[in-house]
Coordinates of C-alpha atoms (C1' of nucleotides) in Angstrom, one line a residue:
Chain A
M1 CA -227.1 4.5 91.3
S2 CA -227.0 0.9 90.2
R3 CA -224.2 -0.5 88.1
R4 CA -226.7 -1.1 85.3
T5 CA -227.8 2.6 85.3
V6 CA -224.1 3.7 85.1
Y7 CA -223.5 1.5 82.1
T8 CA -226.6 2.7 80.4
L9 CA -225.6 6.3 80.9
L10 CA -222.1 5.7 79.5
L11 CA -223.6 4.0 76.5
I12 CA -225.9 7.0 75.9
I13 CA -223.0 9.4 76.2
C14 CA -221.0 7.5 73.7
I15 CA -223.9 7.4 71.2
V16 CA -224.7 11.1 71.6
G17 CA -220.9 11.9 71.4
F18 CA -220.5 10.0 68.2
W19 CA -223.6 11.6 66.7
L20 CA -222.3 15.1 67.5
F21 CA -218.9 14.2 66.1
E22 CA -220.4 12.9 62.9
N23 CA -222.7 15.8 62.4
F24 CA -220.8 18.8 63.6
Y25 CA -217.1 18.1 63.4
T26 CA -215.4 19.7 60.4
P27 CA -211.9 18.6 59.6
D28 CA -209.3 21.0 58.3
T29 CA -209.1 19.0 55.1
Y30 CA -211.6 17.7 52.7
S31 CA -209.3 15.1 51.1
V32 CA -209.2 11.4 51.8
K33 CA -206.0 10.1 53.3
D34 CA -205.8 7.2 51.0
K35 CA -204.1 8.6 47.9
S36 CA -204.3 5.2 46.1
K37 CA -208.0 6.0 45.4
K38 CA -207.4 8.7 42.8
E39 CA -209.5 7.0 40.2
E40 CA -210.7 10.2 38.5
K41 CA -207.2 11.3 37.5
I42 CA -207.0 12.4 33.9
D43 CA -204.5 10.9 31.5
N44 CA -201.3 12.8 32.2
I45 CA -201.0 13.6 28.5
L46 CA -203.8 16.1 28.9
Y47 CA -202.2 18.2 31.6
P48 CA -200.9 21.7 30.7
S49 CA -197.4 22.8 31.5
S50 CA -196.7 24.4 34.9
T51 CA -195.1 27.8 35.0
Y52 CA -194.4 27.6 38.7
G53 CA -193.7 23.9 39.1
N54 CA -196.4 23.4 41.7
I55 CA -198.9 20.8 40.5
V56 CA -201.3 19.4 43.0
S57 CA -203.8 16.6 42.6
H58 CA -207.0 16.2 44.6
E59 CA -209.3 13.3 44.3
Y60 CA -211.4 15.0 41.6
Y61 CA -209.3 17.7 40.1
T62 CA -205.7 18.8 39.5
F63 CA -204.2 22.3 39.4
S64 CA -201.1 24.3 39.1
Y65 CA -200.7 26.9 41.8
S66 CA -199.1 30.3 41.3
E67 CA -197.8 31.6 44.6
P68 CA -197.1 35.2 43.3
H69 CA -200.7 35.5 42.1
E70 CA -202.2 33.5 45.1
Q71 CA -204.4 31.4 42.9
A72 CA -204.2 28.5 40.4
E73 CA -202.9 29.3 36.9
W74 CA -205.0 26.4 35.6
V75 CA -207.3 23.7 37.0
A76 CA -208.1 20.5 35.1
Y77 CA -210.8 17.9 35.7
S78 CA -212.8 15.4 33.8
L79 CA -216.5 15.8 33.7
K80 CA -218.5 12.6 33.1
R81 CA -222.1 12.0 32.5
E82 CA -222.5 10.3 35.8
H83 CA -221.2 13.5 37.5
L84 CA -224.3 15.4 36.4
T85 CA -226.4 15.1 39.5
N86 CA -228.4 17.7 41.4
D87 CA -227.6 16.2 44.8
D88 CA -228.5 18.7 47.6
R89 CA -225.4 19.6 49.5
R90 CA -224.6 21.9 52.4
R91 CA -222.1 24.6 51.4
P92 CA -218.8 24.2 53.5
Y93 CA -216.5 27.0 54.3
F94 CA -213.5 28.0 52.1
I95 CA -210.3 26.7 53.7
E96 CA -206.7 26.8 52.9
D97 CA -205.5 24.0 50.7
P98 CA -203.3 21.7 52.9
E99 CA -201.7 20.3 49.7
V100 CA -200.3 23.6 48.7
K101 CA -197.0 23.8 50.5
S102 CA -196.7 27.6 50.3
K103 CA -200.3 27.9 51.6
S104 CA -203.1 29.0 49.4
A105 CA -204.6 32.4 50.1
D106 CA -207.0 32.8 53.0
W107 CA -210.6 33.5 52.1
R108 CA -210.6 36.7 54.1
N109 CA -208.6 38.4 51.3
Y110 CA -211.8 38.4 49.4
R111 CA -214.0 39.8 52.1
G112 CA -215.2 43.3 51.3
S113 CA -213.1 43.4 48.2
G114 CA -216.0 43.9 45.9
Y115 CA -215.1 40.6 44.2
D116 CA -216.7 37.2 44.4
R117 CA -214.8 34.1 45.5
G118 CA -215.4 32.5 42.1
H119 CA -215.0 28.8 41.7
L120 CA -212.6 27.5 39.0
V121 CA -213.9 23.9 39.2
P122 CA -217.6 24.7 39.5
A123 CA -219.2 23.3 42.6
G124 CA -222.2 22.5 40.4
D125 CA -220.0 20.0 38.5
R126 CA -219.0 18.1 41.6
R127 CA -222.3 17.4 43.4
F128 CA -222.1 13.6 42.9
S129 CA -220.2 13.1 46.2
E130 CA -219.6 15.1 49.4
Q131 CA -215.9 15.0 49.0
A132 CA -215.9 16.0 45.4
Y133 CA -218.2 19.0 46.3
N134 CA -216.1 20.0 49.4
E135 CA -212.9 19.8 47.5
T136 CA -214.0 22.7 45.3
F137 CA -214.0 24.9 48.4
Y138 CA -210.3 25.0 48.9
T139 CA -209.0 28.5 48.3
S140 CA -206.7 27.1 45.7
N141 CA -209.8 26.7 43.5
I142 CA -211.1 30.3 43.7
S143 CA -210.2 33.5 41.9
P144 CA -211.5 37.0 42.3
Q145 CA -214.4 37.5 39.9
D146 CA -216.7 40.4 39.3
R147 CA -220.1 39.6 40.8
D148 CA -222.2 40.0 37.7
F149 CA -219.6 38.2 35.6
N150 CA -219.6 35.1 37.9
A151 CA -223.4 35.0 38.3
G152 CA -223.9 36.0 34.6
I153 CA -222.0 35.0 31.5
W154 CA -219.4 32.8 33.3
N155 CA -222.3 30.9 35.0
R156 CA -224.0 30.5 31.6
L157 CA -220.8 29.1 30.1
E158 CA -220.5 26.5 33.0
Q159 CA -224.1 25.5 32.3
Q160 CA -223.3 25.2 28.6
V161 CA -220.4 22.8 29.5
R162 CA -222.8 20.6 31.5
Y163 CA -225.2 20.6 28.6
W164 CA -222.4 19.4 26.3
C165 CA -221.4 16.7 28.7
K166 CA -225.0 15.5 28.8
K167 CA -225.2 15.6 25.0
Y168 CA -221.8 14.4 23.9
G169 CA -220.5 12.5 26.9
D170 CA -217.2 12.7 28.9
L171 CA -215.3 15.9 28.7
V172 CA -212.0 17.3 30.0
V173 CA -212.2 20.9 31.2
I174 CA -209.3 23.2 31.8
T175 CA -209.9 26.7 33.2
G176 CA -208.3 29.6 35.0
G177 CA -207.7 33.3 35.0
I178 CA -205.1 34.9 32.7
L179 CA -202.3 35.8 35.1
E180 CA -200.2 38.7 34.1
R181 CA -198.0 41.4 35.6
G182 CA -199.5 44.5 37.1
L183 CA -202.9 43.2 38.0
E184 CA -205.1 44.8 40.7
E185 CA -204.6 43.0 44.0
I186 CA -206.9 42.4 47.0
G187 CA -206.4 41.5 50.6
E188 CA -203.4 41.3 52.9
E189 CA -201.9 38.5 50.7
D190 CA -202.3 40.5 47.5
V191 CA -204.5 38.1 45.5
D192 CA -204.4 39.1 41.9
V193 CA -207.6 40.0 40.1
P194 CA -207.5 38.5 36.6
R195 CA -208.8 40.8 33.8
Y196 CA -209.7 37.7 31.7
F197 CA -210.7 34.1 32.3
Y198 CA -210.3 31.2 29.9
K199 CA -211.9 27.8 29.6
I200 CA -210.9 24.9 27.3
I201 CA -213.2 21.9 26.7
Y202 CA -211.8 18.7 25.2
R203 CA -213.7 15.6 24.0
E204 CA -213.0 12.5 22.1
T205 CA -215.2 11.5 19.2
A206 CA -215.3 8.6 16.8
D207 CA -213.1 10.5 14.4
G208 CA -210.6 11.9 16.9
V209 CA -210.6 14.9 19.2
E210 CA -212.6 18.1 19.4
I211 CA -211.6 21.2 21.3
I212 CA -213.4 24.5 21.9
S213 CA -211.9 27.3 24.0
F214 CA -213.1 30.7 25.3
V215 CA -211.6 33.9 26.7
M216 CA -213.9 36.3 28.5
P217 CA -213.3 39.7 30.2
N218 CA -214.0 39.7 34.0
Q219 CA -217.2 41.6 33.6
E220 CA -220.8 40.8 32.7
S221 CA -221.9 40.7 29.1
D222 CA -225.1 40.2 27.2
L223 CA -223.2 38.8 24.1
P224 CA -223.8 35.2 23.1
L225 CA -221.1 32.7 24.3
Q226 CA -220.0 32.1 20.7
D227 CA -218.6 35.6 20.6
F228 CA -215.9 34.6 23.0
V229 CA -214.6 31.6 21.2
V230 CA -210.9 31.8 20.4
T231 CA -208.2 29.4 19.2
L232 CA -206.2 27.5 21.7
D233 CA -203.1 29.1 20.2
E234 CA -204.5 32.5 21.3
I235 CA -204.9 31.3 24.9
E236 CA -201.4 30.0 24.9
R237 CA -200.1 33.3 23.6
Q238 CA -201.9 35.2 26.4
T239 CA -201.1 32.8 29.3
N240 CA -197.7 31.4 28.2
I241 CA -199.0 28.0 29.2
D242 CA -198.5 25.1 26.8
F243 CA -201.7 23.1 26.9
F244 CA -201.5 19.5 25.8
Y245 CA -197.7 19.9 25.5
E246 CA -197.1 16.2 25.8
Q247 CA -199.0 15.5 22.6
P248 CA -197.2 15.2 19.3
K249 CA -196.4 18.6 17.6
D250 CA -198.5 17.9 14.6
W251 CA -201.4 16.9 16.8
Q252 CA -201.1 20.3 18.5
N253 CA -200.6 22.2 15.3
Q254 CA -203.7 20.7 13.8
L255 CA -206.0 21.2 16.8
E256 CA -204.8 24.4 18.4
S257 CA -205.0 26.7 15.5
R258 CA -208.6 26.2 14.3
V259 CA -212.1 26.9 15.6
E260 CA -214.7 24.4 14.7
L261 CA -218.0 25.8 16.0
S262 CA -220.1 23.4 13.9
N263 CA -219.2 20.5 16.2
W264 CA -220.5 22.2 19.4
K265 CA -224.2 22.8 19.6
F266 CA -225.2 25.9 21.6
Chain B
dC1 C1' -227.3 27.8 39.2
dT2 C1' -223.8 31.8 41.0
dG3 C1' -222.9 33.9 45.5
dA4 C1' -222.7 37.9 49.7
dC5 C1' -223.8 39.4 54.2
dA6 C1' -226.0 40.4 58.9
dG7 C1' -226.5 38.9 63.1
dA8 C1' -226.2 35.0 66.7
dC9 C1' -223.2 32.3 69.4
Chain C
dG1 C1' -213.8 33.3 64.5
dT2 C1' -217.6 30.1 63.1
dC3 C1' -222.0 29.2 61.6
dT4 C1' -227.2 29.9 60.1
dG5 C1' -230.6 32.1 57.8
dT6 C1' -231.9 35.3 54.3
dC7 C1' -231.4 37.7 50.1
dA8 C1' -230.0 38.9 45.2
dG9 C1' -228.3 38.3 40.0

DNA sequence: CTGACAGAC
DNA sequence: GTCTGTCAG
């Protein structure tokens, strides 16, 4: 074999190798290494209190992990108009969250449990970039949900949120299961199955701030979404989480005790 | 959109 | 164990 042939073969091997690496290698993390690029971070003032002192930020969402329940007690993210894309993406696998020091639950806890691996930050809200999409597949972002609930009324609520974002503009969304004592548990790691899920949507208007919040049982329902609207005070009572706790007390008192349906078109 | 699952490797 | 194609609400 001539020298020239050998070099040509080596070059081809390198190109093919790189191509295989690019297309088939999946890392054990979906995060970027460069933490200085967290441009999507929400104003700290909007984060809820953390019951377990374990707050983690990814590039496109932040959450508080509850080790005893093996899931997040809340996740928070900002949803902007430019996020509302329908980019076609390949579903990755659920993996443990490397940022959760105590290790987030393995996805196998859910296998054969009868419950869905239900996203808290919806994958459908994060289609604008591959990393944003993949980040929602950490097991720190899922909770056991009834199949018909997840694909049904919970899915309809998530679509309603996207509609509001399109109509009103940027939103902040906070969501999670209501974590209590004595819940049903699944898998070897005893992942708790919430009986209720909540969702809080915040937006700024010319006059100030509007908030709408929901609590729904972990089961399918034919009722309209409006039937599940509650005050934020009610969610705080049920979760023992203080949402918007860094805001002034009179700000909280004014916004958290009322329901203003007229400002949210269904 | 929301997912599970069987079967191939 | 990991991945693809197929199927269902």
